[in-house]
GROMACS .gro file of C-alpha atoms in nm:
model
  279
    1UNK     CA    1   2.385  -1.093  -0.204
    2UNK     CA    2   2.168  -0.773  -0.355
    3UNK     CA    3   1.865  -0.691  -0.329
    4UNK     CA    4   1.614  -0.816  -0.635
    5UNK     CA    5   1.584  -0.545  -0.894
    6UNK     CA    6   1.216  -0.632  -0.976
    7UNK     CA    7   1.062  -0.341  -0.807
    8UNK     CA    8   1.228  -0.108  -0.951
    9UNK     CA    9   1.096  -0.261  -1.269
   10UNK     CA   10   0.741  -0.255  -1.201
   11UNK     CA   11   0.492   0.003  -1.197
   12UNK     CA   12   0.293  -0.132  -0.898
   13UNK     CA   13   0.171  -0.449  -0.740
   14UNK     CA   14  -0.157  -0.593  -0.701
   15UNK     CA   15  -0.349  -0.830  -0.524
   16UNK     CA   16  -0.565  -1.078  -0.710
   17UNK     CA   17  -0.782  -1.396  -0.619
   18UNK     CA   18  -0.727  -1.614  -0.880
   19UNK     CA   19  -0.438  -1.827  -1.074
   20UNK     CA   20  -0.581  -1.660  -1.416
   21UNK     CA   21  -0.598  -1.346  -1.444
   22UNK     CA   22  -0.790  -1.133  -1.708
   23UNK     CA   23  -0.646  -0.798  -1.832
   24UNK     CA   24  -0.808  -0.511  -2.097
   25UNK     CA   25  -0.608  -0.422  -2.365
   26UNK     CA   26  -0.648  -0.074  -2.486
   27UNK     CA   27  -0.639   0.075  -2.813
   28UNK     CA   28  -0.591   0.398  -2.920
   29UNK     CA   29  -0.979   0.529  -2.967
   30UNK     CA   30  -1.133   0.665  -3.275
   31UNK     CA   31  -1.132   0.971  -3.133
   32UNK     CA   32  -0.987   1.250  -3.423
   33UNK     CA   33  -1.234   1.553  -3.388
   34UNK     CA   34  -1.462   1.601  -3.734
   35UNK     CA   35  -1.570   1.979  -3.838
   36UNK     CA   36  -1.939   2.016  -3.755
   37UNK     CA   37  -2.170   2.289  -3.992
   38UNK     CA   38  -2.425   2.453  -3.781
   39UNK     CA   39  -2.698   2.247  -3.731
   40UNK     CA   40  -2.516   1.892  -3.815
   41UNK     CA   41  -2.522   1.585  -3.599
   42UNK     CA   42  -2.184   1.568  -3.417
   43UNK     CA   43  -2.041   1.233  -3.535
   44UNK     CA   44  -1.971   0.910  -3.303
   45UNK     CA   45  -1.586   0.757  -3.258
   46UNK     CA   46  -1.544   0.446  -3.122
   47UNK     CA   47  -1.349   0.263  -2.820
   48UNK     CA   48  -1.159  -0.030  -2.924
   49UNK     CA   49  -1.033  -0.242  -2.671
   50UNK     CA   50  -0.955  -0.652  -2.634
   51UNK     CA   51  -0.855  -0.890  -2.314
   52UNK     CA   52  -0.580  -1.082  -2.236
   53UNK     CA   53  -0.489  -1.435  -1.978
   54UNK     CA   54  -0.207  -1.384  -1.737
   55UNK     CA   55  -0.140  -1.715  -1.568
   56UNK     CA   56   0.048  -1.670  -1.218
   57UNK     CA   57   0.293  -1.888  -1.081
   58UNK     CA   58   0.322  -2.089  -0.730
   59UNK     CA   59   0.702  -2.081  -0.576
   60UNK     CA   60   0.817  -2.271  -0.303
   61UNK     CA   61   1.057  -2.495  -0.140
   62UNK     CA   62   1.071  -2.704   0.192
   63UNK     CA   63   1.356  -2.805   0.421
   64UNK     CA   64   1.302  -3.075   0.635
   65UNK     CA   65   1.467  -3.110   0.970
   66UNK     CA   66   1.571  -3.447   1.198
   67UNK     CA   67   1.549  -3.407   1.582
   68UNK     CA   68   1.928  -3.505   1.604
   69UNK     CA   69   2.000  -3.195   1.381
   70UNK     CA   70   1.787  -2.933   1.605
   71UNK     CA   71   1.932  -3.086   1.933
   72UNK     CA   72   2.280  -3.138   1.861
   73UNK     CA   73   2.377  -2.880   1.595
   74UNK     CA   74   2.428  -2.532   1.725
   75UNK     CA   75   2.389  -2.368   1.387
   76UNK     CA   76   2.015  -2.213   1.334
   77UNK     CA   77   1.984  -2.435   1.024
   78UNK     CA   78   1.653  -2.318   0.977
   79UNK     CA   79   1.673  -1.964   0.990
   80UNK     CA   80   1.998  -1.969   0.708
   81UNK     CA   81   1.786  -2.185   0.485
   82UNK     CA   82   1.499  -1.934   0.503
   83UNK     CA   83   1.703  -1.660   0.488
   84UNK     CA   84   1.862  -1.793   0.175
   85UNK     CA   85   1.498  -1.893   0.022
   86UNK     CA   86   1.411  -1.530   0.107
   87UNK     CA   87   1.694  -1.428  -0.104
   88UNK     CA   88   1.674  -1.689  -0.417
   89UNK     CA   89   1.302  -1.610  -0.411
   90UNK     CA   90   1.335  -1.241  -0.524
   91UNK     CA   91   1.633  -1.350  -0.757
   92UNK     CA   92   1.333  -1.617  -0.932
   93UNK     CA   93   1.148  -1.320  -0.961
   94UNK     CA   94   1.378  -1.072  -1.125
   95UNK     CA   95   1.405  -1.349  -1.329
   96UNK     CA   96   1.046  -1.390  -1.440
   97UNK     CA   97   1.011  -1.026  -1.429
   98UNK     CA   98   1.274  -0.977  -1.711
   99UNK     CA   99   1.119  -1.251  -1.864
  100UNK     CA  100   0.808  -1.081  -1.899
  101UNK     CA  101   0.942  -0.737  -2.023
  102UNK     CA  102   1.177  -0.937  -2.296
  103UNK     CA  103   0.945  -1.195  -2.395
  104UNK     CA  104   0.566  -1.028  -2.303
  105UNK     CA  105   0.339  -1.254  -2.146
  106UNK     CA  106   0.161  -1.442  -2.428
  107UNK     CA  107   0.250  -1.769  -2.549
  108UNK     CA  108   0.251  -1.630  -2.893
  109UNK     CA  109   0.553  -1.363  -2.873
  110UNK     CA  110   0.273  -1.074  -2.965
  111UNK     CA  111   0.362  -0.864  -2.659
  112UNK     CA  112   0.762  -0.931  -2.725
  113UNK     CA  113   0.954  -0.616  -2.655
  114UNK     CA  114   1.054  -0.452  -2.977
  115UNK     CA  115   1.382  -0.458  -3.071
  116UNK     CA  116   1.622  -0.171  -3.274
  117UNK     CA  117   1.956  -0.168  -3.402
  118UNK     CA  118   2.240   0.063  -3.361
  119UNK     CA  119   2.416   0.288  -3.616
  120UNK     CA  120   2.741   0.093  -3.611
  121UNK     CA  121   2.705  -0.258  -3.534
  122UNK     CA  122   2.939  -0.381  -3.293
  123UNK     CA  123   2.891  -0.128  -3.009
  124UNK     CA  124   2.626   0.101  -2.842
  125UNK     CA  125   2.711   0.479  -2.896
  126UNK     CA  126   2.513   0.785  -2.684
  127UNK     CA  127   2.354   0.828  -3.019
  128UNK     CA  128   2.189   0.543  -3.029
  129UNK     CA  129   2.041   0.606  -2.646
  130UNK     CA  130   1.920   0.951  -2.748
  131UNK     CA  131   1.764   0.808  -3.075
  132UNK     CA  132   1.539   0.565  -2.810
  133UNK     CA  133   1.477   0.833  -2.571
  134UNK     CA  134   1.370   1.135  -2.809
  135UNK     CA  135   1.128   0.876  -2.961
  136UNK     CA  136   1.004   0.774  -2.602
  137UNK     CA  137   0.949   1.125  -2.507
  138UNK     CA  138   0.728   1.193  -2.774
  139UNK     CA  139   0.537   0.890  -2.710
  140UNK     CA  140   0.501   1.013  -2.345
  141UNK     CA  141   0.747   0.722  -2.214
  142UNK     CA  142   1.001   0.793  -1.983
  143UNK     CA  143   1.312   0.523  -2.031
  144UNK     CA  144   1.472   0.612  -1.716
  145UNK     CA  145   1.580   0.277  -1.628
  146UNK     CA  146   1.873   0.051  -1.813
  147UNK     CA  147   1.906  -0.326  -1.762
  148UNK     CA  148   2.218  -0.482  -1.918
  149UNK     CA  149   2.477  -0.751  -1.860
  150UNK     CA  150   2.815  -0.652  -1.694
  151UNK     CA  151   2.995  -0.589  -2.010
  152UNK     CA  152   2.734  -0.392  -2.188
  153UNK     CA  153   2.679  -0.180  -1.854
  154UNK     CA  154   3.074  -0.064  -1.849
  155UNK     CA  155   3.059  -0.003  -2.210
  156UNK     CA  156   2.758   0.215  -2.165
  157UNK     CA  157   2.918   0.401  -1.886
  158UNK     CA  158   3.284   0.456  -2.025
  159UNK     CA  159   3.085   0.652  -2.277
  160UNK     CA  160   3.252   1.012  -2.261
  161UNK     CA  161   2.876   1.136  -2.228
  162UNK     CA  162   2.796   0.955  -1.878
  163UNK     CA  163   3.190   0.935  -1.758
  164UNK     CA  164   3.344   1.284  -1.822
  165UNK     CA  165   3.299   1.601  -1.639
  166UNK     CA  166   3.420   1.970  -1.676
  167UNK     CA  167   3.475   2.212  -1.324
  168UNK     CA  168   3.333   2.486  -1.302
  169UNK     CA  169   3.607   2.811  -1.229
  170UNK     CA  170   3.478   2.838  -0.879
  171UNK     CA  171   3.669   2.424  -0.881
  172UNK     CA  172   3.398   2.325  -0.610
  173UNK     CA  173   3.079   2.236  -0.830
  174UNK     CA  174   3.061   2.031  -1.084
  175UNK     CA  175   2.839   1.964  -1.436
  176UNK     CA  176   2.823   1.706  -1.739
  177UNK     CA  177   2.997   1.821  -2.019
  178UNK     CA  178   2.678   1.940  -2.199
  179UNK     CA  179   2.339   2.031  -2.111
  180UNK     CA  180   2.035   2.125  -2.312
  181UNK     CA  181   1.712   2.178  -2.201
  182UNK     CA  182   1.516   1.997  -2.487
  183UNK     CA  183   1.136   2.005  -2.514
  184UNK     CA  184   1.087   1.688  -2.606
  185UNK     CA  185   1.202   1.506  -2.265
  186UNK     CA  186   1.492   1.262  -2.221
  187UNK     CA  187   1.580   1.133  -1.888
  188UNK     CA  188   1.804   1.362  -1.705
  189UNK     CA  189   1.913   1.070  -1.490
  190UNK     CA  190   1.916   0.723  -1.574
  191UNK     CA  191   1.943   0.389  -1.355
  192UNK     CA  192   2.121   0.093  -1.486
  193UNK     CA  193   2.068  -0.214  -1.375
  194UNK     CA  194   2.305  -0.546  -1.424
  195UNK     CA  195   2.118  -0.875  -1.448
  196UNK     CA  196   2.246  -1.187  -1.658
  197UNK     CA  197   1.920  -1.265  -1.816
  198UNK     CA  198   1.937  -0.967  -2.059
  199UNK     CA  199   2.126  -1.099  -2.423
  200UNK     CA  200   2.507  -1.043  -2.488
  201UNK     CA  201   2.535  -0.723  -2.596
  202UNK     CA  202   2.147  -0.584  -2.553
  203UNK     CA  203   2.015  -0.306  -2.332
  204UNK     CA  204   1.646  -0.313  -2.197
  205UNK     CA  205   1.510   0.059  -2.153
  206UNK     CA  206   1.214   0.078  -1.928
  207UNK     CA  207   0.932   0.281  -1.894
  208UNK     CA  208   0.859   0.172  -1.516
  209UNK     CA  209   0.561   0.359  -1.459
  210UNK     CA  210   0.409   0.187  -1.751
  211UNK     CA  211   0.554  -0.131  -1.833
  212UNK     CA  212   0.523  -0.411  -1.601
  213UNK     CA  213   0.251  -0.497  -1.308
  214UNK     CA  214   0.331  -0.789  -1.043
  215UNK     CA  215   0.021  -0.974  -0.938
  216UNK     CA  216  -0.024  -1.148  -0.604
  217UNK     CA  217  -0.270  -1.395  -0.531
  218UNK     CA  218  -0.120  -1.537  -0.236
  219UNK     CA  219   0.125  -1.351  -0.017
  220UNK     CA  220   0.453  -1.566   0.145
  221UNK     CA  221   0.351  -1.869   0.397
  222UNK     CA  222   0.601  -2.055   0.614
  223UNK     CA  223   0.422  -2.368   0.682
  224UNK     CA  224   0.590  -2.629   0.917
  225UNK     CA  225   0.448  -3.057   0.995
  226UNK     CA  226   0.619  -3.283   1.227
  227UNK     CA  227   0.650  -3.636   1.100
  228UNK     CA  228   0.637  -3.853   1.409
  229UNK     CA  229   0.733  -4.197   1.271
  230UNK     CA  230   1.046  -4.055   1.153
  231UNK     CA  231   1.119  -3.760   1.420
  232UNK     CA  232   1.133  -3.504   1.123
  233UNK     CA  233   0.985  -3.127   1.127
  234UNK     CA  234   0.944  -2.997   0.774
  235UNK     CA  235   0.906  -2.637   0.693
  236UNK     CA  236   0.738  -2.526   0.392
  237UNK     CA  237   0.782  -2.146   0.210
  238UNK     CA  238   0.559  -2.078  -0.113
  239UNK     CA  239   0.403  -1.774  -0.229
  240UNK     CA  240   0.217  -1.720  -0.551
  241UNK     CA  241   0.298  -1.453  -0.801
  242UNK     CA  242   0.340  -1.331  -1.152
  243UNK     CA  243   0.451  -1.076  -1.415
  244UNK     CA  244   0.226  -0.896  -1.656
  245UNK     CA  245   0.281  -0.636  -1.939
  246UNK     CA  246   0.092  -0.298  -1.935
  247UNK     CA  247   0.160  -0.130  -2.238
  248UNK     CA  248   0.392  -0.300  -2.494
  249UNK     CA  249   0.575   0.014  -2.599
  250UNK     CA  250   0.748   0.085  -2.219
  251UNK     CA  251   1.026  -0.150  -2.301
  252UNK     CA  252   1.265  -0.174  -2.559
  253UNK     CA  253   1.586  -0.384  -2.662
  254UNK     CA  254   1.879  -0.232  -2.810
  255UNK     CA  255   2.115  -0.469  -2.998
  256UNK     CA  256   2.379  -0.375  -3.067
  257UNK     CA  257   2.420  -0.634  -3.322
  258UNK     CA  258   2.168  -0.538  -3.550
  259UNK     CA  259   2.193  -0.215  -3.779
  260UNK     CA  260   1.929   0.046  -3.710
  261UNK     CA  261   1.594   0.027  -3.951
  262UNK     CA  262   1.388   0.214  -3.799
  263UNK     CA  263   1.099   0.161  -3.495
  264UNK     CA  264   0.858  -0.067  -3.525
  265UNK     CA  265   0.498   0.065  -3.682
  266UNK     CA  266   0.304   0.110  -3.360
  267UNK     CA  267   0.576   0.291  -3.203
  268UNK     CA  268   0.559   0.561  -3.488
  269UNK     CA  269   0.430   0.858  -3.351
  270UNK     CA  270   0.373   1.109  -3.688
  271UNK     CA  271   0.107   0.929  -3.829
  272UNK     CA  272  -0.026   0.919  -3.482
  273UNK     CA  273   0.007   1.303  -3.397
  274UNK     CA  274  -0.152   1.399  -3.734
  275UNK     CA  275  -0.479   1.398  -3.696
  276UNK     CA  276  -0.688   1.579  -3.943
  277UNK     CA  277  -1.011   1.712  -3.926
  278UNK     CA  278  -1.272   1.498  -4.013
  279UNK     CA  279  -1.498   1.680  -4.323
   0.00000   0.00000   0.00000
C-alpha cells in the first residue's frame, strides 16, 4: 500500500474558492527586437495571451456504523475504513492526475500530451530517451521524471545504459559506463514511476516544475450524524480537488508503437530560437 505518486507529479498546490476555476494561457510574445536608425520610433510587440475553465471535483465516501457493531466488535472499524479511504483517496488522485497530464484538461483534447514514436517500433531504446530529453533541454524542460506500466519500466531499466556499471581500479567507487557533460542539459538522474493508467507500452516524461498544478477548494472533512430511529452513527470523508495543466509542452508520451516523425510544431524550437532583426 504506497504512497500516491501525484506529488511528485505536480509543480505545486493551490488553494482556490470556487468549483470553476479560470486560468491564463500564455503565448509566446511578439517580442523579436527590430533595428532602430537614430532618431526612429522604437516599434511596439505585443502580448498574446487567452483563458481557460478548470472544473474541480468533490470526493467522498461515508461508512455508517450500528450501535451493536461499536459495542460488541473489538475491531476499530472506523479507524481501518478511514485509514483505507485515506489511502484509495490519493490512489483517485494519481489517477486524475495522470489523467490530466495524458489527456489535458479540456473537453476538446487541445491540451492532450503530445505523443512521438520510436526508431524501431516494438521497443523503447536509450536513443529514443535522449532524442526527448535533448529536445526538452533546449526548450528549457527538464524530463526528470518517468511514469510507465510494470513492463515498460523493466524494459527501460534492463537498458545497458541505466543497468550496467564499470569499477573504477581503486574497486571501491563506482560510475555509469559513460559520461558527458553536454551543454544542452539532460537529466543526470531520472525517477520512474509505475502506475497502470499509463498505455501498454508508453512512457510519460514530465517536466514537474512545469506541468501540472493541483487545486484545492476544500481541504479533507470527516463529518459524523447519529441517526436515532435506527441507532446508526455515520461518518462522512470528502474533500474537493482537481488537476490542471500549466504548460502543454512539460509532458510527453513515448509509444513505442508508433515510428518516430518528428515533434509536434509548437515543440520545434529552431524556428523559435531564430529570431531576426526586425528592418
Amino acid at each position: 500500500r504506497q504512497a500516491p505518486i501525484y506529488p511528485t507529479l505536480i509543480a505545486s498546490e493551490q488553494s482556490v474558492n470556487a468549483l470553476t476555476v479560470i486560468m491564463p494561457q500564455v503565448n509566446m510574445s511578439d517580442a523579436a527586437p527590430a533595428k532602430v536608425n537614430e532618431g526612429e520610433t522604437i516599434p511596439l510587440g505585443t502580448v498574446s495571451f487567452g483563458q481557460k475553465q478548470v472544473t474541480l471535483f468533490k470526493l467522498g465516501k461515508g461508512l455508517k456504523l450500528t450501535d451493536e457493531l461499536k459495542n460488541y466488535v473489538s475491531m476499530d472499524v472506523l479507524s481501518i475504513f478511514l485509514r483505507d479511504f485515506g489511502i484509495k483517496l490519493g490512489y483517485a488522485q494519481d489517477v486524475l492526475a495522470i489523467d490530466c497530464l495524458i489527456n489535458g484538461d479540456k473537453n476538446d483534447g487541445s491540451e492532450s500530451a503530445p505523443v512521438v514514436g520510436v526508431l524501431n517500433t516494438g521497443s523503447i531504446e536509450y536513443k529514443d530517451l535522449l532524442r526527448i530529453w535533448v529536445r526538452a533541454g533546449r526548450m528549457g524542460r527538464n524530463f526528470s521524471t518517468l511514469v510507465a506500466d510494470e513492463e515498460a519500466a523493466i524494459n527501460t531499466l534492463a537498458l545497458p545504459q541505466f543497468s550496467n556499471w564499470s569499477v573504477l581500479p581503486n574497486y571501491r567507487t563506482q560510475q555509469p559506463i559513460h559520461r558527458m557533460n553536454l551543454r544542452t542539459p539532460i537529466p543526470q538522474s531520472s525517477d520512474f514511476l509505475i502506475h497502470g493508467n499509463v498505455p501498454d507500452g508508453d512512457i510519460l516524461l514530465v517536466d514537474k516544475s512545469s506541468a501540472m498544478i493541483k487545486l484545492n477548494s476544500q481541504a479533507l472533512m470527516v463529518e459524523s450524524e447519529r441517526i436515532v430511529s435506527n441507532q446508526t452513527e455515520a461518518v462522512y470523508a470528502s474533500l474537493t480537488t482537481g488537476f490542471a495543466k500549466v504548460y502543454r509542452d512539460a509532458a510527453i508520451i513515448l509509444d513505442s508503437s508508433i515510428q518516430f516523425n518528428g515533434f509536434p510544431p509548437y515543440m520545434e524550437i529552431d524556428p523559435l530560437k531564430n529570431v531576426g532583426i526586425e528592418l
